[in-house]
Amino acid sequence: MADLNGDGTADRVSPPSLTGAGLVITFGAENGRDTKAGPRDLVGDRGEGAKDVLAVVADFDQDGWNDLFIAATGAFGGDDPLQSDVSELRLGPFSARGRGQSDHHVDLTEPRAVSVADYDHDHHPDLASYGHEGDGVYATTARLGGEKGLDREPDDTNRRYTKEAGQTDQKTPDSMPEADLTAFYPTCDTPSARGD
């Protein structure tokens, strides 16, 4: 539990998943006046008609506030990867409608699953994205987190974590990493105002 929208009350994020599709945020979970929001509630108008809407929450820019990464992608379209309708980091605190302090585009190839990871073992959250690279090839790619948020584009540092998928028909591909989320999220019995 952590205060995600800056109103001084704890909010709950559940369940962390390997796809990002099942995320549910309960705003105001601590005070009983709760509002539940999933990825489709948080994406906004640009992602309204998307087939896959995915979201994860973590303090990607390491400022003490949890941020929202959200992606919305249309239906599969053949050999060439689709451009996402939405693929952005929304710096926290953020509202129950998914509006952050500022929005930053993150260049990903047709994301079909996203999760929080720790690729470089620095105890700061990174983003893993599973997507269609083109010509039937799927891969999991990384965007490392840091003081400026997530790396916006692929570079040599991020590319070294790319892992081609051995299968393409499973919702949770084997190539998605699993991070120890206790390093990034406080347990429910010890909430703090900012999620520290």
mmCIF file of C-alpha atoms in Angstrom:
data_model
loop_
_atom_site.group_PDB
_atom_site.id
_atom_site.type_symbol
_atom_site.label_atom_id
_atom_site.label_comp_id
_atom_site.label_asym_id
_atom_site.label_seq_id
_atom_site.Cartn_x
_atom_site.Cartn_y
_atom_site.Cartn_z
ATOM 1 C CA MET A 1 0.000 0.000 0.000
ATOM 2 C CA ALA A 2 1.152 3.499 -0.811
ATOM 3 C CA ASP A 3 -0.298 6.914 -1.570
ATOM 4 C CA LEU A 4 -0.383 6.907 -5.382
ATOM 5 C CA ASN A 5 -2.440 10.051 -6.001
ATOM 6 C CA GLY A 6 -0.988 12.359 -3.326
ATOM 7 C CA ASP A 7 -4.152 12.736 -1.237
ATOM 8 C CA GLY A 8 -2.551 11.503 1.991
ATOM 9 C CA THR A 9 -4.377 8.162 2.160
ATOM 10 C CA ALA A 10 -3.021 4.738 1.241
ATOM 11 C CA ASP A 11 -3.975 3.107 -2.046
ATOM 12 C CA ARG A 12 -3.580 -0.577 -2.911
ATOM 13 C CA VAL A 13 -2.006 -2.089 -6.037
ATOM 14 C CA SER A 14 -2.927 -5.698 -6.814
ATOM 15 C CA PRO A 15 -2.117 -8.102 -8.249
ATOM 16 C CA PRO A 16 1.331 -7.638 -9.686
ATOM 17 C CA SER A 17 1.414 -9.895 -12.740
ATOM 18 C CA LEU A 18 3.681 -10.939 -15.581
ATOM 19 C CA THR A 19 1.401 -9.374 -18.209
ATOM 20 C CA GLY A 20 0.140 -6.066 -16.784
ATOM 21 C CA ALA A 21 -3.421 -6.797 -17.936
ATOM 22 C CA GLY A 22 -4.782 -7.736 -14.503
ATOM 23 C CA LEU A 23 -3.581 -4.697 -12.546
ATOM 24 C CA VAL A 24 -6.177 -3.232 -10.157
ATOM 25 C CA ILE A 25 -5.530 -0.075 -8.150
ATOM 26 C CA THR A 26 -7.846 0.645 -5.240
ATOM 27 C CA PHE A 27 -7.612 4.375 -4.542
ATOM 28 C CA GLY A 28 -8.604 5.226 -0.963
ATOM 29 C CA ALA A 29 -8.344 1.612 0.191
ATOM 30 C CA GLU A 30 -7.365 2.735 3.684
ATOM 31 C CA ASN A 31 -10.363 5.007 4.356
ATOM 32 C CA GLY A 32 -13.181 2.822 3.004
ATOM 33 C CA ARG A 33 -14.172 5.271 0.230
ATOM 34 C CA ASP A 34 -12.454 3.283 -2.441
ATOM 35 C CA THR A 35 -12.373 3.716 -6.218
ATOM 36 C CA LYS A 36 -11.084 0.777 -8.246
ATOM 37 C CA ALA A 37 -9.257 1.339 -11.517
ATOM 38 C CA GLY A 38 -7.782 -1.098 -14.014
ATOM 39 C CA PRO A 39 -5.649 -0.426 -17.089
ATOM 40 C CA ARG A 40 -8.658 0.513 -19.264
ATOM 41 C CA ASP A 41 -9.763 3.075 -16.648
ATOM 42 C CA LEU A 42 -6.283 4.591 -16.525
ATOM 43 C CA VAL A 43 -5.325 4.734 -20.217
ATOM 44 C CA GLY A 44 -7.496 7.628 -21.423
ATOM 45 C CA ASP A 45 -9.176 8.264 -24.788
ATOM 46 C CA ARG A 46 -6.199 7.400 -27.006
ATOM 47 C CA GLY A 47 -6.264 3.768 -25.845
ATOM 48 C CA GLU A 48 -10.022 3.325 -25.751
ATOM 49 C CA GLY A 49 -10.340 0.877 -28.671
ATOM 50 C CA ALA A 50 -7.108 -1.048 -28.069
ATOM 51 C CA LYS A 51 -7.074 -4.842 -27.871
ATOM 52 C CA ASP A 52 -4.405 -4.965 -25.145
ATOM 53 C CA VAL A 53 -4.215 -2.330 -22.396
ATOM 54 C CA LEU A 54 -1.428 -3.044 -19.903
ATOM 55 C CA ALA A 55 -0.166 -1.210 -16.831
ATOM 56 C CA VAL A 56 2.402 -1.522 -14.057
ATOM 57 C CA VAL A 57 3.222 0.664 -11.071
ATOM 58 C CA ALA A 58 6.684 1.321 -9.597
ATOM 59 C CA ASP A 59 8.931 4.239 -8.664
ATOM 60 C CA PHE A 60 10.805 4.196 -11.985
ATOM 61 C CA ASP A 61 12.343 7.680 -11.534
ATOM 62 C CA GLN A 62 13.367 7.023 -7.917
ATOM 63 C CA ASP A 63 11.807 10.194 -6.487
ATOM 64 C CA GLY A 64 9.745 8.461 -3.769
ATOM 65 C CA TRP A 65 6.440 8.538 -5.702
ATOM 66 C CA ASN A 66 5.155 5.511 -7.592
ATOM 67 C CA ASP A 67 4.760 6.052 -11.335
ATOM 68 C CA LEU A 68 2.384 4.471 -13.850
ATOM 69 C CA PHE A 69 3.587 2.854 -17.066
ATOM 70 C CA ILE A 70 0.721 2.190 -19.461
ATOM 71 C CA ALA A 71 0.525 0.751 -22.976
ATOM 72 C CA ALA A 72 -2.401 0.276 -25.362
ATOM 73 C CA THR A 73 -2.032 -1.661 -28.612
ATOM 74 C CA GLY A 74 -4.552 -2.617 -31.306
ATOM 75 C CA ALA A 75 -5.332 -6.092 -32.653
ATOM 76 C CA PHE A 76 -2.551 -8.106 -34.299
ATOM 77 C CA GLY A 77 -1.897 -6.870 -37.812
ATOM 78 C CA GLY A 78 0.351 -9.267 -39.726
ATOM 79 C CA ASP A 79 4.102 -9.421 -40.273
ATOM 80 C CA ASP A 80 4.947 -5.839 -39.312
ATOM 81 C CA PRO A 81 4.777 -4.752 -35.663
ATOM 82 C CA LEU A 82 2.046 -2.278 -34.754
ATOM 83 C CA GLN A 83 2.700 1.153 -33.309
ATOM 84 C CA SER A 84 1.059 1.426 -29.879
ATOM 85 C CA ASP A 85 -1.741 3.939 -29.385
ATOM 86 C CA VAL A 86 -0.228 4.638 -25.938
ATOM 87 C CA SER A 87 3.184 3.680 -24.537
ATOM 88 C CA GLU A 88 4.137 6.077 -21.807
ATOM 89 C CA LEU A 89 5.469 6.618 -18.344
ATOM 90 C CA ARG A 90 3.229 8.864 -16.235
ATOM 91 C CA LEU A 91 5.207 10.247 -13.336
ATOM 92 C CA GLY A 92 3.544 10.075 -9.933
ATOM 93 C CA PRO A 93 1.601 10.972 -8.081
ATOM 94 C CA PHE A 94 -1.126 10.090 -10.601
ATOM 95 C CA SER A 95 -4.928 10.253 -10.488
ATOM 96 C CA ALA A 96 -7.560 7.511 -10.620
ATOM 97 C CA ARG A 97 -7.986 8.496 -14.302
ATOM 98 C CA GLY A 98 -4.272 7.845 -14.954
ATOM 99 C CA ARG A 99 -3.158 11.476 -15.200
ATOM 100 C CA GLY A 100 0.398 11.922 -13.951
ATOM 101 C CA GLN A 101 2.584 14.922 -13.180
ATOM 102 C CA SER A 102 4.043 14.573 -16.683
ATOM 103 C CA ASP A 103 3.844 11.962 -19.449
ATOM 104 C CA HIS A 104 6.852 10.548 -21.303
ATOM 105 C CA HIS A 105 6.653 8.367 -24.424
ATOM 106 C CA VAL A 106 8.585 5.081 -24.177
ATOM 107 C CA ASP A 107 9.436 3.484 -27.531
ATOM 108 C CA LEU A 108 8.397 -0.200 -27.416
ATOM 109 C CA THR A 109 7.628 -2.653 -30.207
ATOM 110 C CA GLU A 110 3.965 -3.758 -30.083
ATOM 111 C CA PRO A 111 3.785 -4.513 -26.329
ATOM 112 C CA ARG A 112 1.601 -7.510 -25.439
ATOM 113 C CA ALA A 113 2.792 -7.956 -21.829
ATOM 114 C CA VAL A 114 4.657 -5.701 -19.367
ATOM 115 C CA SER A 115 6.078 -6.275 -15.903
ATOM 116 C CA VAL A 116 8.356 -4.721 -13.311
ATOM 117 C CA ALA A 117 11.858 -6.208 -13.318
ATOM 118 C CA ASP A 118 15.333 -5.529 -11.948
ATOM 119 C CA TYR A 119 17.589 -6.295 -14.907
ATOM 120 C CA ASP A 120 20.737 -4.581 -13.646
ATOM 121 C CA HIS A 121 20.338 -5.648 -9.976
ATOM 122 C CA ASP A 122 20.570 -2.069 -8.669
ATOM 123 C CA HIS A 123 17.425 -2.460 -6.485
ATOM 124 C CA HIS A 124 15.598 0.088 -8.673
ATOM 125 C CA PRO A 125 12.667 -0.982 -10.855
ATOM 126 C CA ASP A 126 13.040 -1.511 -14.597
ATOM 127 C CA LEU A 127 10.390 -2.345 -17.208
ATOM 128 C CA ALA A 128 10.151 -5.634 -19.112
ATOM 129 C CA SER A 129 8.032 -5.625 -22.277
ATOM 130 C CA TYR A 130 7.077 -8.629 -24.396
ATOM 131 C CA GLY A 131 6.148 -7.723 -27.952
ATOM 132 C CA HIS A 132 6.031 -8.530 -31.631
ATOM 133 C CA GLU A 133 9.296 -7.553 -33.309
ATOM 134 C CA GLY A 134 8.046 -8.392 -36.821
ATOM 135 C CA ASP A 135 7.950 -11.409 -39.162
ATOM 136 C CA GLY A 136 6.567 -13.656 -36.413
ATOM 137 C CA VAL A 137 9.427 -12.926 -34.003
ATOM 138 C CA TYR A 138 8.527 -12.033 -30.408
ATOM 139 C CA ALA A 139 10.974 -10.850 -27.759
ATOM 140 C CA THR A 140 11.164 -9.480 -24.251
ATOM 141 C CA THR A 141 12.960 -6.143 -24.117
ATOM 142 C CA ALA A 142 14.127 -3.938 -21.250
ATOM 143 C CA ARG A 143 13.853 -0.274 -20.389
ATOM 144 C CA LEU A 144 15.996 0.541 -17.376
ATOM 145 C CA GLY A 145 14.740 2.885 -14.679
ATOM 146 C CA GLY A 146 16.752 5.814 -13.343
ATOM 147 C CA GLU A 147 16.503 9.385 -12.074
ATOM 148 C CA LYS A 148 14.850 10.510 -15.328
ATOM 149 C CA GLY A 149 12.389 7.626 -15.346
ATOM 150 C CA LEU A 150 12.543 4.850 -17.922
ATOM 151 C CA ASP A 151 14.929 4.831 -20.850
ATOM 152 C CA ARG A 152 12.773 6.136 -23.702
ATOM 153 C CA GLU A 153 14.447 4.277 -26.585
ATOM 154 C CA PRO A 154 16.441 1.100 -27.102
ATOM 155 C CA ASP A 155 20.172 1.552 -26.683
ATOM 156 C CA ASP A 156 23.130 -0.781 -26.213
ATOM 157 C CA THR A 157 22.570 -1.008 -22.450
ATOM 158 C CA ASN A 158 18.914 -2.030 -22.869
ATOM 159 C CA ARG A 159 19.537 -4.282 -25.876
ATOM 160 C CA ARG A 160 21.808 -6.607 -23.934
ATOM 161 C CA TYR A 161 18.767 -7.773 -21.942
ATOM 162 C CA THR A 162 16.672 -8.604 -25.047
ATOM 163 C CA LYS A 163 15.536 -12.212 -25.055
ATOM 164 C CA GLU A 164 13.812 -13.755 -28.048
ATOM 165 C CA ALA A 165 10.732 -15.755 -27.087
ATOM 166 C CA GLY A 166 10.689 -19.493 -27.682
ATOM 167 C CA GLN A 167 6.890 -19.465 -28.012
ATOM 168 C CA THR A 168 4.358 -16.896 -29.156
ATOM 169 C CA ASP A 169 0.984 -18.295 -28.175
ATOM 170 C CA GLN A 170 1.131 -18.008 -24.383
ATOM 171 C CA LYS A 171 -0.236 -15.047 -22.433
ATOM 172 C CA THR A 172 2.743 -15.106 -20.066
ATOM 173 C CA PRO A 173 5.850 -15.889 -22.076
ATOM 174 C CA ASP A 174 8.737 -17.743 -20.472
ATOM 175 C CA SER A 175 11.023 -14.876 -21.507
ATOM 176 C CA MET A 176 9.416 -12.433 -19.033
ATOM 177 C CA PRO A 177 11.615 -11.919 -15.957
ATOM 178 C CA GLU A 178 10.272 -12.156 -12.437
ATOM 179 C CA ALA A 179 11.585 -9.541 -10.027
ATOM 180 C CA ASP A 180 11.464 -9.810 -6.255
ATOM 181 C CA LEU A 181 8.732 -7.207 -5.849
ATOM 182 C CA THR A 182 9.354 -6.822 -2.107
ATOM 183 C CA ALA A 183 12.372 -4.741 -3.116
ATOM 184 C CA PHE A 184 10.041 -2.193 -4.777
ATOM 185 C CA TYR A 185 6.761 -2.331 -2.851
ATOM 186 C CA PRO A 186 6.152 -2.050 0.897
ATOM 187 C CA THR A 187 4.155 -4.868 2.461
ATOM 188 C CA CYS A 188 0.512 -4.135 3.254
ATOM 189 C CA ASP A 189 1.134 -4.074 7.013
ATOM 190 C CA THR A 190 3.677 -1.200 6.784
ATOM 191 C CA PRO A 191 2.211 1.496 4.481
ATOM 192 C CA SER A 192 3.784 4.916 4.203
ATOM 193 C CA ALA A 193 2.433 8.091 2.660
ATOM 194 C CA ARG A 194 4.720 7.994 -0.368
ATOM 195 C CA GLY A 195 5.348 4.251 -0.610
ATOM 196 C CA ASP A 196 8.947 4.487 0.714
#
